[in-house]
Each structure stands twice: as structure tokens, then as C-alpha cells.
Short mmCIF file of C-alpha atoms in Angstrom, two decimals:
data_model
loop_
_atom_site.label_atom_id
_atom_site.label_comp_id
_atom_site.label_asym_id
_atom_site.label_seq_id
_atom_site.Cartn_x
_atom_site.Cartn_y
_atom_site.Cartn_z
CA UNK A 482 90.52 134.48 89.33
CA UNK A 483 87.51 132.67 88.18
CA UNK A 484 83.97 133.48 89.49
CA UNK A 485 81.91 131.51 92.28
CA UNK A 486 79.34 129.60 90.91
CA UNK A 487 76.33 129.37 93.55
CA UNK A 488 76.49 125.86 95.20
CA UNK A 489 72.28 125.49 95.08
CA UNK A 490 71.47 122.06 94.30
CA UNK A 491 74.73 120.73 93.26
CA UNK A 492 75.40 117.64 94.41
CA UNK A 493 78.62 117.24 96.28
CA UNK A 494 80.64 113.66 97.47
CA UNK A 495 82.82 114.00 100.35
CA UNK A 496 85.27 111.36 101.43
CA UNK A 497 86.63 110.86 104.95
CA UNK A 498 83.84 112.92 105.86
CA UNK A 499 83.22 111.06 109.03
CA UNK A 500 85.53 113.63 110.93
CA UNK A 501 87.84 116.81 110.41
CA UNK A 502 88.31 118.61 107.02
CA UNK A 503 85.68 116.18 105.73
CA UNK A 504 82.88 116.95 108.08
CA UNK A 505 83.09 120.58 108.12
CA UNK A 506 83.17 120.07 104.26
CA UNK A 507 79.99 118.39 104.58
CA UNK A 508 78.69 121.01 106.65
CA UNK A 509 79.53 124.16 104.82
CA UNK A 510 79.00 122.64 101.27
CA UNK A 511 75.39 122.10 102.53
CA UNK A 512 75.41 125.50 104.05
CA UNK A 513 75.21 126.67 101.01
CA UNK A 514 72.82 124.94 99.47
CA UNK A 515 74.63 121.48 98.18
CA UNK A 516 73.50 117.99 98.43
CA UNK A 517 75.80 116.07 100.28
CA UNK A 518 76.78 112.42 99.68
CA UNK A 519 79.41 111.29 102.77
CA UNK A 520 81.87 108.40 102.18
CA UNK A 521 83.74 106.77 104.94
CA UNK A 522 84.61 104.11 107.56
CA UNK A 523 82.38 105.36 110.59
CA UNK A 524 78.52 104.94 109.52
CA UNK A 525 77.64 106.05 113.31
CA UNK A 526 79.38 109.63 113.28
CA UNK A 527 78.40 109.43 109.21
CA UNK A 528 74.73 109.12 110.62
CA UNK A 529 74.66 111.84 112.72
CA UNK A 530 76.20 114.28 110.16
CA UNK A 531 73.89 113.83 107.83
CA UNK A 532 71.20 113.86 109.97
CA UNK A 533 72.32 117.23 110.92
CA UNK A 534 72.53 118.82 107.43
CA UNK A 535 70.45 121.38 106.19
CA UNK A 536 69.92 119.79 102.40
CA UNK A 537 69.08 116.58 101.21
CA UNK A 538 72.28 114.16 102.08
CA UNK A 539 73.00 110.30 102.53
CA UNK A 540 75.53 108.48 104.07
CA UNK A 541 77.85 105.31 102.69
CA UNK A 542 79.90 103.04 104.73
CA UNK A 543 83.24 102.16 102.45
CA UNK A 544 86.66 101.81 101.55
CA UNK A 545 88.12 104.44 99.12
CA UNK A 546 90.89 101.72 98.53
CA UNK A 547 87.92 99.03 97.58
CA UNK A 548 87.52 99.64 93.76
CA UNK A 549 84.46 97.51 93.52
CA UNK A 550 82.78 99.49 96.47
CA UNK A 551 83.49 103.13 95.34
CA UNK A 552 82.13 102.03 91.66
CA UNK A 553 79.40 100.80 93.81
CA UNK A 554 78.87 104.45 95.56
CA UNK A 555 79.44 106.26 92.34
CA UNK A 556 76.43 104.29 90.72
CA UNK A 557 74.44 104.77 93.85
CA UNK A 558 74.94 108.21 94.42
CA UNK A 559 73.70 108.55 90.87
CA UNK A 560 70.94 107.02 91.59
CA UNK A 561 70.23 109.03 94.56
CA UNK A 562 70.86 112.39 93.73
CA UNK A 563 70.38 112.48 89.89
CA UNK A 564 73.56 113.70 89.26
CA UNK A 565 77.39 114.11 90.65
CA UNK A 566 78.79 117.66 90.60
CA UNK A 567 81.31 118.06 92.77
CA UNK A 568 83.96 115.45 94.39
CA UNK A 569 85.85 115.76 97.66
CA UNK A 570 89.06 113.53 97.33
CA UNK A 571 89.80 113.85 100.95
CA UNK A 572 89.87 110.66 103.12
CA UNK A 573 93.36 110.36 104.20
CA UNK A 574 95.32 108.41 107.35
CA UNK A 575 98.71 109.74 109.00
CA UNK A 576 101.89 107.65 110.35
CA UNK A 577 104.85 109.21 112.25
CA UNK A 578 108.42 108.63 112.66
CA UNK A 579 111.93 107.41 111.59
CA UNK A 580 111.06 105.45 108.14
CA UNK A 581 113.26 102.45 109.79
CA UNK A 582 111.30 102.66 113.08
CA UNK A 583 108.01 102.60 111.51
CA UNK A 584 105.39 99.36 111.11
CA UNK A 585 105.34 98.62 107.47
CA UNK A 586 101.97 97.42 107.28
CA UNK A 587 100.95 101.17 108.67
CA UNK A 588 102.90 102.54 106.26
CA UNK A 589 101.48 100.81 102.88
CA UNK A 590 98.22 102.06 104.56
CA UNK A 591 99.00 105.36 104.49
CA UNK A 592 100.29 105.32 100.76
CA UNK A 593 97.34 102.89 99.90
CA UNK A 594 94.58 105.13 101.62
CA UNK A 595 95.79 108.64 100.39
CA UNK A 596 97.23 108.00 97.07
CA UNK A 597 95.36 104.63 95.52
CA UNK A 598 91.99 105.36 97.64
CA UNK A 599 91.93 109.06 96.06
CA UNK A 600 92.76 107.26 92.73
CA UNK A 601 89.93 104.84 93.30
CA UNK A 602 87.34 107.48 93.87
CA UNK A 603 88.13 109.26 90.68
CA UNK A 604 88.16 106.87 88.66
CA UNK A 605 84.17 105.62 90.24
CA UNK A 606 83.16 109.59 89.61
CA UNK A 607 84.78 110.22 86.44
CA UNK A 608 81.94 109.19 84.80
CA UNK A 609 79.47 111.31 87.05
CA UNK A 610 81.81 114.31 86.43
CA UNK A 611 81.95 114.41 82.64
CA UNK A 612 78.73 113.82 82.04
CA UNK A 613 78.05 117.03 84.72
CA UNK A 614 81.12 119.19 83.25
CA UNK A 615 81.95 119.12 87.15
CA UNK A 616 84.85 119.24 89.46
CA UNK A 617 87.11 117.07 91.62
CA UNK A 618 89.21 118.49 94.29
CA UNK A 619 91.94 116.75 95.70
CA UNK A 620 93.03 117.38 99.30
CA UNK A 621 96.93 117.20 99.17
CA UNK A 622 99.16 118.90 102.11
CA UNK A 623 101.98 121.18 102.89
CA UNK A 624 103.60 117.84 102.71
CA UNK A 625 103.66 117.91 98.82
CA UNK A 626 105.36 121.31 98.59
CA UNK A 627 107.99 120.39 101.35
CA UNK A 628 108.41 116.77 102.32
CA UNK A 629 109.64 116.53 105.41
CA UNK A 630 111.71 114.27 107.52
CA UNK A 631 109.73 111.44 110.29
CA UNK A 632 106.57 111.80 107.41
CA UNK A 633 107.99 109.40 104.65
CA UNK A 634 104.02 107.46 103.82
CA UNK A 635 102.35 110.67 104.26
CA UNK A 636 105.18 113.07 101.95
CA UNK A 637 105.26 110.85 99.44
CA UNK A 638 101.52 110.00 99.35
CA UNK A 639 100.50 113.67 99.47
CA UNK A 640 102.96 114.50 96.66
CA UNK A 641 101.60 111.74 94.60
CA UNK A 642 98.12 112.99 94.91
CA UNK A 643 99.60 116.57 94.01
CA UNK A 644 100.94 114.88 90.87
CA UNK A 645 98.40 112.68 90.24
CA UNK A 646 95.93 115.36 90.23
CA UNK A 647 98.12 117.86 87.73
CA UNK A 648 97.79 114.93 85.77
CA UNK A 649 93.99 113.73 84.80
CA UNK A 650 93.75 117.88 84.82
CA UNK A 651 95.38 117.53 81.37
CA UNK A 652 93.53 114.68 80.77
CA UNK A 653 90.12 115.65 81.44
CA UNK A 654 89.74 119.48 81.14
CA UNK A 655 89.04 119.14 76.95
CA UNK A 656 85.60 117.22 78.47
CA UNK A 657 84.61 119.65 80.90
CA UNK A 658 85.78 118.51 84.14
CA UNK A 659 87.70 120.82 86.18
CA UNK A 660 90.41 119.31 88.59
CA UNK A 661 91.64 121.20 91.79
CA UNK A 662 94.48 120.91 94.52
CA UNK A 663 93.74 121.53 97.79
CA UNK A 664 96.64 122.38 100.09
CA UNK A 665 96.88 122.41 103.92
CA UNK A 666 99.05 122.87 106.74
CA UNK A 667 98.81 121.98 110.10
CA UNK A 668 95.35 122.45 110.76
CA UNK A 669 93.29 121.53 113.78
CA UNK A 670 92.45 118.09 113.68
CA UNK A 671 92.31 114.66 114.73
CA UNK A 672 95.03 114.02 112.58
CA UNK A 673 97.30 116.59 113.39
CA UNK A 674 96.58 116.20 117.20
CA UNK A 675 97.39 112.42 117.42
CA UNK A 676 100.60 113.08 115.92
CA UNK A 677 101.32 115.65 118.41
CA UNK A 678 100.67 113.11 121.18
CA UNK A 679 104.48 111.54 120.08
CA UNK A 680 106.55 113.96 121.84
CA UNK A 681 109.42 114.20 119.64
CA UNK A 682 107.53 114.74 116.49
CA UNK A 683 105.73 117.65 118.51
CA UNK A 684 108.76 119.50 119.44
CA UNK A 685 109.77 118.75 115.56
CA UNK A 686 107.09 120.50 114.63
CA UNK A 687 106.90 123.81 116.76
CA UNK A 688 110.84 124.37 115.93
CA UNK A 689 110.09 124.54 112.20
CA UNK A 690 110.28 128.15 110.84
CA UNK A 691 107.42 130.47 111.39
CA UNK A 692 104.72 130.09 110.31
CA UNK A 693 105.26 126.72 109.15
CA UNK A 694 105.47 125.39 112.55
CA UNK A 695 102.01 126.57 114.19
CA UNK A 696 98.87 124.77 113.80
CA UNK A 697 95.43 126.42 112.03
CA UNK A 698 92.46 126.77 113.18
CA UNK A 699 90.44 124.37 111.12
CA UNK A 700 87.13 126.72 109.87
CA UNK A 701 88.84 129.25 108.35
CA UNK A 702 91.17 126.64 106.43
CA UNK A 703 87.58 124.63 105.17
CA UNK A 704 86.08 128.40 104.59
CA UNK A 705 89.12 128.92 101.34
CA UNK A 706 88.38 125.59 100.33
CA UNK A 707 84.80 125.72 99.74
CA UNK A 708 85.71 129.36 98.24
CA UNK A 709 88.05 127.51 95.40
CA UNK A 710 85.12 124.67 95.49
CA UNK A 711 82.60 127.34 94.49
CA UNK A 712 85.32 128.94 91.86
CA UNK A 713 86.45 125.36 90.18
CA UNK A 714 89.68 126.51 91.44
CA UNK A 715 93.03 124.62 90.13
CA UNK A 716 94.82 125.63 93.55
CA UNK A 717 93.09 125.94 96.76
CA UNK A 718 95.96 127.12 99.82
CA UNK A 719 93.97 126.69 103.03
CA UNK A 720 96.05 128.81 104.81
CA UNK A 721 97.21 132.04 102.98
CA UNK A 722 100.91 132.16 102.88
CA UNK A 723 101.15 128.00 101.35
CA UNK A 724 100.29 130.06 98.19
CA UNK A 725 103.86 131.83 98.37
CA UNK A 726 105.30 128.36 99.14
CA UNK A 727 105.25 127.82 95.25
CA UNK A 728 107.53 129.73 94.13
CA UNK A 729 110.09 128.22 96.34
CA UNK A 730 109.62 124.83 96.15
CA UNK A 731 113.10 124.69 94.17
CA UNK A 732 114.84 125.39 97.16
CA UNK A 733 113.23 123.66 99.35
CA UNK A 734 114.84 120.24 99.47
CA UNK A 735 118.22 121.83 99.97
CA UNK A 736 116.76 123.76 102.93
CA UNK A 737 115.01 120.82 104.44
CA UNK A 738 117.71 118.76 104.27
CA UNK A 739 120.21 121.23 106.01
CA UNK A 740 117.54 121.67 108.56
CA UNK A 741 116.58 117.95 109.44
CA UNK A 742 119.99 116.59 109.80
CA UNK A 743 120.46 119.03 112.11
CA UNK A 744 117.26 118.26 114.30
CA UNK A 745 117.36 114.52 113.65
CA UNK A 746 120.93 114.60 114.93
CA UNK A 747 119.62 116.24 118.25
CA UNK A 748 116.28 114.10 118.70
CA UNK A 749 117.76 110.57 117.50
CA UNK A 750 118.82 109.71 121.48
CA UNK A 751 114.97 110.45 122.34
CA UNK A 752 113.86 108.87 119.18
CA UNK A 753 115.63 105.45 119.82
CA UNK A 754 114.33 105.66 123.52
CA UNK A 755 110.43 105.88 122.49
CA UNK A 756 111.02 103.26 119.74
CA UNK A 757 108.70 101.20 121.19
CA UNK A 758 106.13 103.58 121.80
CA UNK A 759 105.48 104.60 117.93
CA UNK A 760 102.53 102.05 116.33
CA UNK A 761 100.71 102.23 113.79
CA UNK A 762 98.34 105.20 112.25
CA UNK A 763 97.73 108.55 114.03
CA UNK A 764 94.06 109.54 115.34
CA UNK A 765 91.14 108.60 115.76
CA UNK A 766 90.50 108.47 111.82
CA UNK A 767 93.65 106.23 111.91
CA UNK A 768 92.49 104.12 114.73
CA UNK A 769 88.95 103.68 112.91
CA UNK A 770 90.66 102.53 109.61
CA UNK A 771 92.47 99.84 111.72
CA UNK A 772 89.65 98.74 113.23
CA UNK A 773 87.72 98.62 110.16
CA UNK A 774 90.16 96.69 108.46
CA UNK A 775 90.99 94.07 111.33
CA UNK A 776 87.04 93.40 112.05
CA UNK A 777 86.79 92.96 108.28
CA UNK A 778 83.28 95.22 108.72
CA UNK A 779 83.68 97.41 105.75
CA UNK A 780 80.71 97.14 102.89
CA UNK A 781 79.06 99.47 100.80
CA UNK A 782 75.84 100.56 102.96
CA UNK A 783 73.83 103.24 101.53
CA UNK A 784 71.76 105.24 104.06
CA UNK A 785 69.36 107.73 103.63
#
């Protein structure tokens, strides 16, 4: 296990830190010292974040998916810190339910936001990162190790991030630049709670195996990541026993599949029932991408 580096004037970029994993990111990372750069979609909650950090921080209203924009941030982060040393690939949106059932303009989002939009903000920080010999951590899931059924975007986005992020570690480690995975399950946020709000997908949920099926308190889960932030960590497992979820991943599919036919065959009655019910992305970060993208509001404000 590699050593923790001190966290003392390192400059650290969070995205999606508006809310959730993000903002407690935010908060702990400057805890302990780090400058914090925020990225996301709600400037007001942004605002009073960074207001409420200990260190030296700003705030930028943008679009992970916006290429233009993040190379934007990237150059004025620069700019305003001197330096990029760490990178928070975390923004992320949720949809539930039956892939057939499911709007498929919510769906590209989800794929576009967590997949593309974490592309997107490595390639604007790249730069930053080599030149610092620094480290990217991308948030991935539970999802990655075991996709799962009524979570088609989010599986598949979170296990192209996974991959994605294997990836440019092969690419970029001869330069300097450490790249990490962060893994999480079911952890206490806005996320996680608006998808609880569809009832099937809730009782889904709390039938999976223990202790798959229970949902984490969400400071202890941001307390390992900062610990694999502060150690350059390849794998970061938010909760302790994803770790062990590794070495099974080759059995996985066969198990999931025996397990959701089963529980798909039981819910489908309820599921065509609520058809109606099930729109787009879940939570409020979900309903604050929506809105940003429908009032067309989204530019790349720096605040101090």
C-alpha cells in the first residue's frame, strides 16, 4: 500500500460537486488543507460551498459534457490556482427502470454525462496533471463490478468509466500521472434516494443479497476515498467488502442473471402498472441537469 502524501496546498478539481459525494469531497479535501476548484450545474449551492471552505476555493458553472467549456475551466483553474494536482471525475446522473420502458433522451444523458463528461474533463486536465505528476480519480460504482438489471445507462456508463480509466492508466503513468478508480455502493445520497422513491426498484434493491442490498452512510464512504486520494491509490472501495467483489466478478453475470429473471418475473405486473410513472433522471442532481439543459443556462462562470 502506498503512503499518504499530505494534501497541504494541493490543488484539487471536483466535479458534480454541487451535492453528494462531490460536496463532501470538497469539504474534506479542504479539510485537509487542499485548494478546491468546484465544477457543476448549480452555481447557487456551488456558492455557498465554497464560501464555506476552509482554504482558498472557486466555483465554475459548466457542463462536463461541453468540451469547449471544461478546456475553458482547465485553463482557468490554472490560472487561478497556479497549478492542478488532483482531479475528481465525479459528476454523474442516474435513470431507472425496464431499458424498453425508459425515455431515451434520459438515457443518452446518463451515458453522455458519466462516461463522455468524465472523458471530457480528462482530457481539459491532462495537461494540468502531467505537468504536476498528479492524479485523477474516477468515481465508478458497484455498477461496474455487477451490472444489474432496471440500471442499463448507469451499468454500462459506470463500467465504461471503469474501463476507460484502466486505460489512460497505461497511457499516462510513464509521465507521472497516477490514475485511480473509485468504487461505491449504495451510499446515502440524492441519487440513491430518488431512485428509491420508484417503488419497485426499492424493493429490488433491499432483496439483493446482504450486504449488497443496504444503503451507506455517505461520510465514511467519502472518508476511504480521500484516504486513496491522499495515497494516489489505483483502487479506492468506498465501502469495505466492494474490495472482495473483485475476485468474483467472473461469476457474477451468471449469478445476476439467475437472480433477475427471477425478480423481474415477479415485479413485471407492478412494473407495467407504474409505466407511466417512470420519467426521466433520478434526484435532485438529475432534475438540475434537466433544467440546465432545457433553460439552455449553462456557461463557463468562474467565481471567486
Amino acid at each position: 500500500m502506498s503512503a499518504r502524501r499530505g494534501l497541504e496546498g494541493q490543488v484539487a478539481v471536483v466535479t458534480g460537486a454541487a451535492r453528494g459525494v462531490g460536496e463532501l469531497l470538497a469539504r474534506k479535501l479542504s479539510a485537509r488543507g487542499a485548494k478546491v476548484a468546484l465544477v457543476g450545474l448549480e452555481p447557487e449551492e456551488l456558492k455557498r460551498i465554497s464560501e464555506r471552505l476552509p482554504t482558498d476555493s472557486a466555483y465554475w458553472h459548466a457542463d462536463v459534457t461541453d468540451t469547449e467549456a471544461m478546456a475553458r475551466v482547465a485553463e482557468e483553474v490554472v490560472e487561478r490556482f497556479g497549478a492542478v494536482d488532483i482531479v475528481c471525475a465525479n459528476a454523474g446522473v442516474a435513470q431507472a427502470g425496464p431499458f424498453l420502458d425508459t425515455d431515451e433522451t434520459a438515457w443518452r444523458r446518463v451515458i453522455e454525462v458519466n462516461l463522455l463528461g468524465s472523458a471530457t474533463t480528462a482530457r481539459a486536465f491532462l495537461p494540468a496533471l502531467t505537468a504536476s505528476r498528479g492524479y485523477l480519480l474516477q468515481i465508478a460504482s458497484l455498477a461496474a463490478i455487477a451490472p444489474a438489471p432496471m440500471m442499463t445507462a448507469y451499468c454500462a456508463s459506470k463500467s465504461g468509466v471503469e474501463a476507460f480509466a484502466h486505460s489512460l492508466r497505461a497511457e499516462v503513468g510513464h509521465r507521472g500521472v497516477r490514475v485511480g478508480v473509485g468504487y461505491l455502493s449504495w451510499t446515502d445520497t440524492d441519487m440513491v434516494r430518488g431512485a428509491d422513491r420508484d417503488e419497485v426498484m426499492r424493493e429490488l434493491r433491499q432483496r439483493l443479497p446482504w450486504p449488497a442490498g443496504r444503503t451507506y452512510p455517505l461520510g465514511p464512504a467519502v472518508e476511504r476515498l480521500v484516504a486513496g486520494i491522499e495515497r494516489r491509490s489505483a483502487h479506492v472501495y468506498a465501502q469495505w467488502w466492494l474490495r472482495g467483489m473483485q475476485s468474483m466478478r467472473g461469476y457474477l453475470p451468471a449469478f445476476i442473471h439467475a437472480v433477475g429473471r427471477r425478480e423481474m418475473r415477479r415485479a413485471e405486473p407492478r412494473l407495467a402498472a407504474t409505466r407511466e410513472e417512470r420519467g426521466g433522471l433520478v434526484g435532485e442532481g438529475g432534475a438540475a441537469d434537466e433544467k440546465a439543459r432545457t433553460s439552455g443556462t449553462v456557461g463557463t462562470e468562474r467565481h471567486q
